[in-house]
CSV table of C-alpha atoms and ligand atoms in Angstrom, one decimal:
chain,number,residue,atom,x,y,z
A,30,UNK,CA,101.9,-166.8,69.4
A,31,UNK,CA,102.1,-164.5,66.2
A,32,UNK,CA,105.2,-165.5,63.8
A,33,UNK,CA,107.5,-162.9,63.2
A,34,UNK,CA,110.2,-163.2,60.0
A,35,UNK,CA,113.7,-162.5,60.9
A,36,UNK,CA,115.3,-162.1,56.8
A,37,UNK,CA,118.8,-161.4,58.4
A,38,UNK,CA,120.8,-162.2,61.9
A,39,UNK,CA,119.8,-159.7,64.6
A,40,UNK,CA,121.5,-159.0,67.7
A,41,UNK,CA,120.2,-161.7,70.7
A,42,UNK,CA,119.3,-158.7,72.8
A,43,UNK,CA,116.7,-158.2,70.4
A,44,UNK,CA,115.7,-161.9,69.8
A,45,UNK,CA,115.9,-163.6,72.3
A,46,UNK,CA,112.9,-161.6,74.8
A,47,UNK,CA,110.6,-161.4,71.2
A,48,UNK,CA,111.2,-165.1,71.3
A,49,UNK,CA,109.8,-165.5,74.6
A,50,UNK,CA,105.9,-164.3,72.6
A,51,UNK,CA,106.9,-164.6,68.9
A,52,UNK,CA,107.5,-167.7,67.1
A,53,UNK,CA,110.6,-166.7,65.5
A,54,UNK,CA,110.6,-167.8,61.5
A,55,UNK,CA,113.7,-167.8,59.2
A,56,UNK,CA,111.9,-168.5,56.0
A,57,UNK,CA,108.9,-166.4,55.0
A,58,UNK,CA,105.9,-167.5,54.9
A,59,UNK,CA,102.1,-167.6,54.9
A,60,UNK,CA,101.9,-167.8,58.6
A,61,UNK,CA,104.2,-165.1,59.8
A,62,UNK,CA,102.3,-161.3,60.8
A,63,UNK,CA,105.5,-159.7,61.8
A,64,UNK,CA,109.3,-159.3,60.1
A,65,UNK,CA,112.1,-156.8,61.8
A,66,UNK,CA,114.6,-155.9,59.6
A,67,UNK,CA,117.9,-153.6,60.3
A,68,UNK,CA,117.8,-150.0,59.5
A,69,UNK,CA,118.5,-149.7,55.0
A,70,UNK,CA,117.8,-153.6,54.6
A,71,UNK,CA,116.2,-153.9,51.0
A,72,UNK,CA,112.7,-155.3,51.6
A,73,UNK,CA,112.0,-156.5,47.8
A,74,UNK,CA,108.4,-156.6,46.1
A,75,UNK,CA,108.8,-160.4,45.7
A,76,UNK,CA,109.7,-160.8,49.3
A,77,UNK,CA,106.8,-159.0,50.4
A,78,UNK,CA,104.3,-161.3,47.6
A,79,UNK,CA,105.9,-164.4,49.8
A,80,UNK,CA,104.5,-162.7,53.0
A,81,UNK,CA,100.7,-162.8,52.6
A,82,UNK,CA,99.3,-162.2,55.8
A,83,UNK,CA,101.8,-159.8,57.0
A,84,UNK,CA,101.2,-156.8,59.3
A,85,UNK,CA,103.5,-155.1,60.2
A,86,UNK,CA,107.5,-154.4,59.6
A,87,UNK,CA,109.6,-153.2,62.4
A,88,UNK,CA,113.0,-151.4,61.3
A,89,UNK,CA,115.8,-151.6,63.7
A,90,UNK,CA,117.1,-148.1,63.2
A,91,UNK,CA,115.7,-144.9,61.8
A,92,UNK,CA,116.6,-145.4,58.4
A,93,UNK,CA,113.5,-147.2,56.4
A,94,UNK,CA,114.6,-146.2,53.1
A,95,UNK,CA,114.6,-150.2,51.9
A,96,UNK,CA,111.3,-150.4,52.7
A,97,UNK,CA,108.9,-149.6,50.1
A,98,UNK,CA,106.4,-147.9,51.5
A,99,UNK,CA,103.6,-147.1,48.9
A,100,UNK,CA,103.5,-150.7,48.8
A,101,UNK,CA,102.9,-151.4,52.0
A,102,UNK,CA,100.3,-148.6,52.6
A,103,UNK,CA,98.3,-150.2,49.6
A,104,UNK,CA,98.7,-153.5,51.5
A,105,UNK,CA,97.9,-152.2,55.0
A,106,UNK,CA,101.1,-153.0,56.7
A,107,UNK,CA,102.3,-150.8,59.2
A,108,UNK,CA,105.7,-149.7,59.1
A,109,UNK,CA,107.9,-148.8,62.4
A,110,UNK,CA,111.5,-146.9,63.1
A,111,UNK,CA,113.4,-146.3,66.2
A,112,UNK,CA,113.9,-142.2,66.1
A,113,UNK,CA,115.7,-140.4,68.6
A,114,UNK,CA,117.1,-143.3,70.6
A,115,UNK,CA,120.2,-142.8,68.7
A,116,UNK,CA,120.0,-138.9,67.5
A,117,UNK,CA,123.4,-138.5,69.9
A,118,UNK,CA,125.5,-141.4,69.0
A,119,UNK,CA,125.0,-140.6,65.2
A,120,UNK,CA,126.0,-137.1,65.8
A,121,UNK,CA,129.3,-138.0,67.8
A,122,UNK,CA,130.7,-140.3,65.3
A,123,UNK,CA,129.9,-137.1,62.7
A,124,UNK,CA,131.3,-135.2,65.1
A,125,UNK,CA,134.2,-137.4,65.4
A,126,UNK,CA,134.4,-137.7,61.8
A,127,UNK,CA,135.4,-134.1,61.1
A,128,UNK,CA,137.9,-133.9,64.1
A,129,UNK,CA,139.4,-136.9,63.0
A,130,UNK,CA,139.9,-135.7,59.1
A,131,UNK,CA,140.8,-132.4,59.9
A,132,UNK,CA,142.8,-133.1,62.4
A,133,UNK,CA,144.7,-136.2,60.8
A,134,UNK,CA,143.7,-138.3,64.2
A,135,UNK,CA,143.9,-141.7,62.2
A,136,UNK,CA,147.3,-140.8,60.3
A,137,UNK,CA,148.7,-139.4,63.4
A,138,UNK,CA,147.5,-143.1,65.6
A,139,UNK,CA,149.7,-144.8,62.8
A,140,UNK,CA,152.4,-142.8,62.4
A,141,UNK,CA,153.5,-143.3,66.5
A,142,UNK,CA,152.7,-147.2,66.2
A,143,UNK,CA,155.3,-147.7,63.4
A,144,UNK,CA,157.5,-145.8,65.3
A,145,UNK,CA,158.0,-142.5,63.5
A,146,UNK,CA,158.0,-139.9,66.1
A,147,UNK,CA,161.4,-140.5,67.4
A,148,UNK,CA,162.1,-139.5,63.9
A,149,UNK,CA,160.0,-136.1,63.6
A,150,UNK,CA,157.4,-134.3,64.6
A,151,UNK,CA,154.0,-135.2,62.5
A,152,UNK,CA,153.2,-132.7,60.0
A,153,UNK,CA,150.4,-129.9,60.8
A,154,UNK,CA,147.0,-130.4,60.3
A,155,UNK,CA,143.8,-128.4,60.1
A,156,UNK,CA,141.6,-126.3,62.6
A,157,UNK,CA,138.0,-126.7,63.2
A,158,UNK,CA,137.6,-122.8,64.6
A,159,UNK,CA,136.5,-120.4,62.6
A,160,UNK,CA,135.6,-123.0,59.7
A,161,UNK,CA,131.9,-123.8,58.0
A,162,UNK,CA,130.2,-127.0,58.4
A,163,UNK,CA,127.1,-127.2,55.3
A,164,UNK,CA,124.9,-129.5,56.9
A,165,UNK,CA,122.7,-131.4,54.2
A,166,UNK,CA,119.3,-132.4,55.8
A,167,UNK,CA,119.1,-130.6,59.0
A,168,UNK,CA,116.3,-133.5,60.7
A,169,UNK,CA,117.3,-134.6,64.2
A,170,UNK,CA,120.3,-135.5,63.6
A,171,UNK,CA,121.6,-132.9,61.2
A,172,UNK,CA,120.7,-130.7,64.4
A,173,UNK,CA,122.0,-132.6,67.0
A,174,UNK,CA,125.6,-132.6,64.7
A,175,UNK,CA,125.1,-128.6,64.1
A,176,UNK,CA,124.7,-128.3,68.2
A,177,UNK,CA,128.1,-129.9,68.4
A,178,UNK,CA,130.3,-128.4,66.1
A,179,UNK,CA,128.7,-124.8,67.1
A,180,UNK,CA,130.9,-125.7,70.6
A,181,UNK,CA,133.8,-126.7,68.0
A,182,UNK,CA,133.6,-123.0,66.8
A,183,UNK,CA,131.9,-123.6,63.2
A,184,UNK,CA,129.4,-121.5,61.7
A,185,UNK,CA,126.7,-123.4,60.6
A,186,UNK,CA,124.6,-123.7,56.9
A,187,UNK,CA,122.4,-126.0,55.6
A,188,UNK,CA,120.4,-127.4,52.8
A,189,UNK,CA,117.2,-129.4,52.7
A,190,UNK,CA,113.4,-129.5,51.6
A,191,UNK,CA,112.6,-126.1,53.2
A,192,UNK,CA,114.3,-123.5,55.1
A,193,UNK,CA,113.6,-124.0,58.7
A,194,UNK,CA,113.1,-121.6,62.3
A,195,UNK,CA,116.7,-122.3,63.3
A,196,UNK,CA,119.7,-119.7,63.6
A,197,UNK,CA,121.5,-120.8,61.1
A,198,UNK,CA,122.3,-120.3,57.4
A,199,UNK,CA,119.6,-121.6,54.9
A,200,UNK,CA,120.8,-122.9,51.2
A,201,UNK,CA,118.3,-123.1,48.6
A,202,UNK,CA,121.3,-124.7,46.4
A,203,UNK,CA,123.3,-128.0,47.4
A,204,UNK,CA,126.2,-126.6,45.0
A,205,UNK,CA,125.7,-122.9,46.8
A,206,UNK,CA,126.2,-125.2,50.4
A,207,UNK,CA,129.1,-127.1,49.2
A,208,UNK,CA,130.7,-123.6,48.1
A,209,UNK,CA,130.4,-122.3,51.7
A,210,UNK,CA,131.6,-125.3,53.5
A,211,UNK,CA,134.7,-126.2,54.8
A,212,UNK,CA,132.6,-129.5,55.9
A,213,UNK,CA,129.7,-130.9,53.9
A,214,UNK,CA,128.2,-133.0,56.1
A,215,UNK,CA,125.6,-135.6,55.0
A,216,UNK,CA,123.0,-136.3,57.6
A,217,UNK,CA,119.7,-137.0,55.3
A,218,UNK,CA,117.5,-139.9,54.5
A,219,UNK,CA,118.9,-142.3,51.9
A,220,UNK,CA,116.2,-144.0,49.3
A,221,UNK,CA,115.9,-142.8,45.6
A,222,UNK,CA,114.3,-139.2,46.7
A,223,UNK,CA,118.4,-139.0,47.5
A,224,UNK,CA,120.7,-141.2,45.6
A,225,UNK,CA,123.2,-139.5,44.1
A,226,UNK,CA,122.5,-136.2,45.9
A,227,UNK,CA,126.2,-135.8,46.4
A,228,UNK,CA,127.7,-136.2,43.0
A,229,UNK,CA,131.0,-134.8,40.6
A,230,UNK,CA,129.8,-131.1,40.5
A,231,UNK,CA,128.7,-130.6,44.3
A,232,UNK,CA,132.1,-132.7,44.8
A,233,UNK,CA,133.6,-129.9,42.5
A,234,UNK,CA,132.0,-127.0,44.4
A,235,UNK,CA,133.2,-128.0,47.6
A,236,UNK,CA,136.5,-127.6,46.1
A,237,UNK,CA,140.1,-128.8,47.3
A,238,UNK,CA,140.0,-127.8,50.8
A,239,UNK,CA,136.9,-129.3,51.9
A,240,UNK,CA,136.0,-132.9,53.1
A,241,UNK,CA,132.5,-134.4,52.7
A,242,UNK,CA,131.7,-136.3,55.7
A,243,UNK,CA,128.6,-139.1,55.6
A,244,UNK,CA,126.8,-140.7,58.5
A,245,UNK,CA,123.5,-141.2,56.5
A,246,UNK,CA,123.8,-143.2,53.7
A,247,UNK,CA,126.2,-144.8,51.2
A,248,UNK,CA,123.5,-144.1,48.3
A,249,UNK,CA,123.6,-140.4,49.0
A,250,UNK,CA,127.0,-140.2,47.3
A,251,UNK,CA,128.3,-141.0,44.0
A,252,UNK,CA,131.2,-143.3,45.5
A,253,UNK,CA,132.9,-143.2,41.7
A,254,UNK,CA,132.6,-139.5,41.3
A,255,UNK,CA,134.1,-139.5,45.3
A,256,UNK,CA,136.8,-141.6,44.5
A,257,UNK,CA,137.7,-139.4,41.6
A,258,UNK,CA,137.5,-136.4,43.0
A,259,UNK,CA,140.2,-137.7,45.8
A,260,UNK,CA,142.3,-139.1,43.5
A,261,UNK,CA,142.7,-135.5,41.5
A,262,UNK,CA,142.5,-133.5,44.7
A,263,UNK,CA,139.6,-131.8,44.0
A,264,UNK,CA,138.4,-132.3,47.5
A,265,UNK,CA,141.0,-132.8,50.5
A,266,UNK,CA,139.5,-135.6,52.5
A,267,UNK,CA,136.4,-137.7,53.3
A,268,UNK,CA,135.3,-139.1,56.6
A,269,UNK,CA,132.5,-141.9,55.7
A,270,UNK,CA,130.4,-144.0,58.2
A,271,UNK,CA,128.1,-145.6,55.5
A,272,UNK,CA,129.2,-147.0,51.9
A,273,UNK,CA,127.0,-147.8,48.6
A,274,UNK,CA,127.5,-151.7,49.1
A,275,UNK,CA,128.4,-152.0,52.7
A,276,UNK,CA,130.0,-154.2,53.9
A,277,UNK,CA,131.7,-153.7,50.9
A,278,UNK,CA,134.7,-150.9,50.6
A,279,UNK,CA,136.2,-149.5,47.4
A,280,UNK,CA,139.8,-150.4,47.2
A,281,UNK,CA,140.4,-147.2,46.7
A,282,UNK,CA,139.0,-145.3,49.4
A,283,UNK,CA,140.4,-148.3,51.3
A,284,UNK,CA,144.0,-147.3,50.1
A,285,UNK,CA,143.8,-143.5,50.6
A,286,UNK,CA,145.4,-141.6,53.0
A,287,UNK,CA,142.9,-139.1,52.5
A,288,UNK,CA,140.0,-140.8,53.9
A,289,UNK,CA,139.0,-142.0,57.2
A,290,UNK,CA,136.4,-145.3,57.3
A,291,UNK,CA,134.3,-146.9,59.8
A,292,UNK,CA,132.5,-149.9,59.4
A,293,UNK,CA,128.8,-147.9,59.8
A,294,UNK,CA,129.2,-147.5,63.5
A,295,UNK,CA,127.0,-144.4,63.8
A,296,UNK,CA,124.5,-146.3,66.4
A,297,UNK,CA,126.5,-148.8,67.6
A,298,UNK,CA,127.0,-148.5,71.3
A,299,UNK,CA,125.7,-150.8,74.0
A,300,UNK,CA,123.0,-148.2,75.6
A,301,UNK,CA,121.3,-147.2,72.0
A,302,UNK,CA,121.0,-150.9,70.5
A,303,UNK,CA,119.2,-151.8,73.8
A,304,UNK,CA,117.1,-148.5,73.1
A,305,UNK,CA,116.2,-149.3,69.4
A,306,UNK,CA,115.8,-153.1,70.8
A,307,UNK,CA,113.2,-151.9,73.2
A,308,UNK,CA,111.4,-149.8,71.1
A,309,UNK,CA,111.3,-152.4,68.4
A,310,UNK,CA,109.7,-154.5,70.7
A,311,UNK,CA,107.4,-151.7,71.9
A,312,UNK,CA,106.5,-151.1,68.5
A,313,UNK,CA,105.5,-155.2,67.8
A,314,UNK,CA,103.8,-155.4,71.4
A,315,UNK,CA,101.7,-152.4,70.5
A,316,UNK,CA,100.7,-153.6,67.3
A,317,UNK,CA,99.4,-157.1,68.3
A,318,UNK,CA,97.7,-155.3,71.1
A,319,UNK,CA,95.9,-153.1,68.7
A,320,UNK,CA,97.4,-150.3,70.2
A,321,UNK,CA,98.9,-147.1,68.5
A,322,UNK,CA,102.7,-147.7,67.3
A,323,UNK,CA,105.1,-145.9,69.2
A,324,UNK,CA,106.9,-144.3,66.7
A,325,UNK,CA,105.0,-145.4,63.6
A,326,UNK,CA,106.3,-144.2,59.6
A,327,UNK,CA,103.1,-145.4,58.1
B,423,8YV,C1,122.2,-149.3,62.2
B,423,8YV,C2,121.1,-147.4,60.7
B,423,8YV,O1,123.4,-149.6,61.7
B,423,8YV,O2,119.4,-146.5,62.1
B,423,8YV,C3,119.8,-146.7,61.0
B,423,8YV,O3,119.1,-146.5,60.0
B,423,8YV,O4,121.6,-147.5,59.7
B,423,8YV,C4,121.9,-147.8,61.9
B,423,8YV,O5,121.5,-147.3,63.1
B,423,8YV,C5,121.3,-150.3,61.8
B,423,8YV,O6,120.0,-150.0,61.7
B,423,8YV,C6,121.4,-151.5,62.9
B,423,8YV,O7,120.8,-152.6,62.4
């Protein structure tokens, strides 16, 4: 039975079957060959130095920017994502995002529960036809959220590493997106190739009508320069899945009217955990068979 570390509580969906072949470790150690880790977990140098004979880290979720993976290429171990499984349920909650900002979907849920109606009609909100949605990182989700909002009536642009064989407006400039959007959407990778990427002048250039949406990752914006630019109205609104130091929220964006929050929720449906649960455990079975990995990242 190979040992696998478990740094942080996992669902029991996932445990439990890896149980039934895995001797499940809460410490690290010199016996363990195996460690699954959520998707943006930090795995730290000085973890990895306590985890000599390890071989392989499975991510559960698509995002492996805490893992460092130089290190782990120098060290041999294998590194594994679940893709795809949840390309759709990321894209609704973006999807959801802008109708529920431009639409004022959250205001308007509170505004009939403390019984305001009977005293007016809520105020007007925005439409989605007709509007731009920048999309920055068009991967398989930035795609899969483009596919949707073209049936919402948006014209689509986007920004990323290289222009791509799709029918919809490239951006060699973040700032030049963010000018031409009604919606900046973030949908790319987090890790320090984007930290920041969203910061006071793109925030600026996206000027006081827009609303920056973010499904990716909290590190991706500049929450400070966010908050400020809310606060002087220099953009109109923000729907955010993901936050700098989650489960940590800013009081602030918290408190505003402006913004609509979710606690990371992109994935979180019964049918995709099970799929990223299966393929994590595809991923380990593979491995210890000395089989490709499914959907290996190094
Ligand atoms: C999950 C995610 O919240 O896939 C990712 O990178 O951040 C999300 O799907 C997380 O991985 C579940 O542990």
């Amino acid at each position: 039975m190979s040992a696998l570390y478990l740094p942080v509580p996992l669902p029991s969906f996932l445990v439990m079957p890896l149980a039934e072949t895995h001797a499940i470790e809460q410490e690290p150690s010199a016996t363990v060959r195996g460690m699954v880790v959520p998707g943006g977990f930090a795995v730290s140098e000085s973890l990895l130095s306590r985890l000599p004979n390890l071989e392989v880290i499975s991510v559960f979720g698509v995002g492996y920017d805490g893992v460092p993976i130089a290190l782990c290429q120098q060290r041999g171990i294998r590194v594994t994502n679940t893709p795809d499984v949840l390309t759709e349920d990321v894209a609704d909650i973006a999807t959801a995002l802008v109708l529920m900002t431009s639409r004022r979907l959250a205001e308007a849920e509170k505004f009939i529960r403390a019984g305001s109606w009977t005293s007016g009609a809520f105020p007007l909100a925005h439409a989605l036809r007709g509007k731009t949605a920048g999309i920055v990182g068009l991967g398989r989700i930035g795609k899969a959220i483009a596919y949707r909002l073209t049936a919402h009536g948006l014209t689509i642009a986007y920004f990323g590493r290289q222009q791509q064989v799709v029918a919809y407006d490239y951006c060699d400039s973040l700032c030049g997106l963010a000018k031409k959007a009604d919606f900046l959407i973030v949908a790319c990778p987090g890790g320090s190739g984007t930290k920041h990427l969203i910061n006071a002048k793109v925030l600026s250039a996206l000027g006081s009508d827009g609303i920056l949406i973010n499904i990716a990752r909290g590190s991706v914006v500049d929450e400070v320069a966010l908050i400020a630019a809310l606060k002087t109205g220099e953009i109109r609104g923000a729907g955010l899945d993901v936050f700098e130091n989650e489960p940590q929220v800013p009081a602030e964006l918290i408190d505003s009217e402006k913004v609509v929050i979710l606690p990371h929720v992109g994935s979180a449906t019964h049918e995709t955990r099970q799929a990223m649960a299966q393929l994590v455990r595809d991923n380990l079975a593979a491995h210890f068979a000395n089989q490709p990995l499914v959907t290996p990242v190094c």
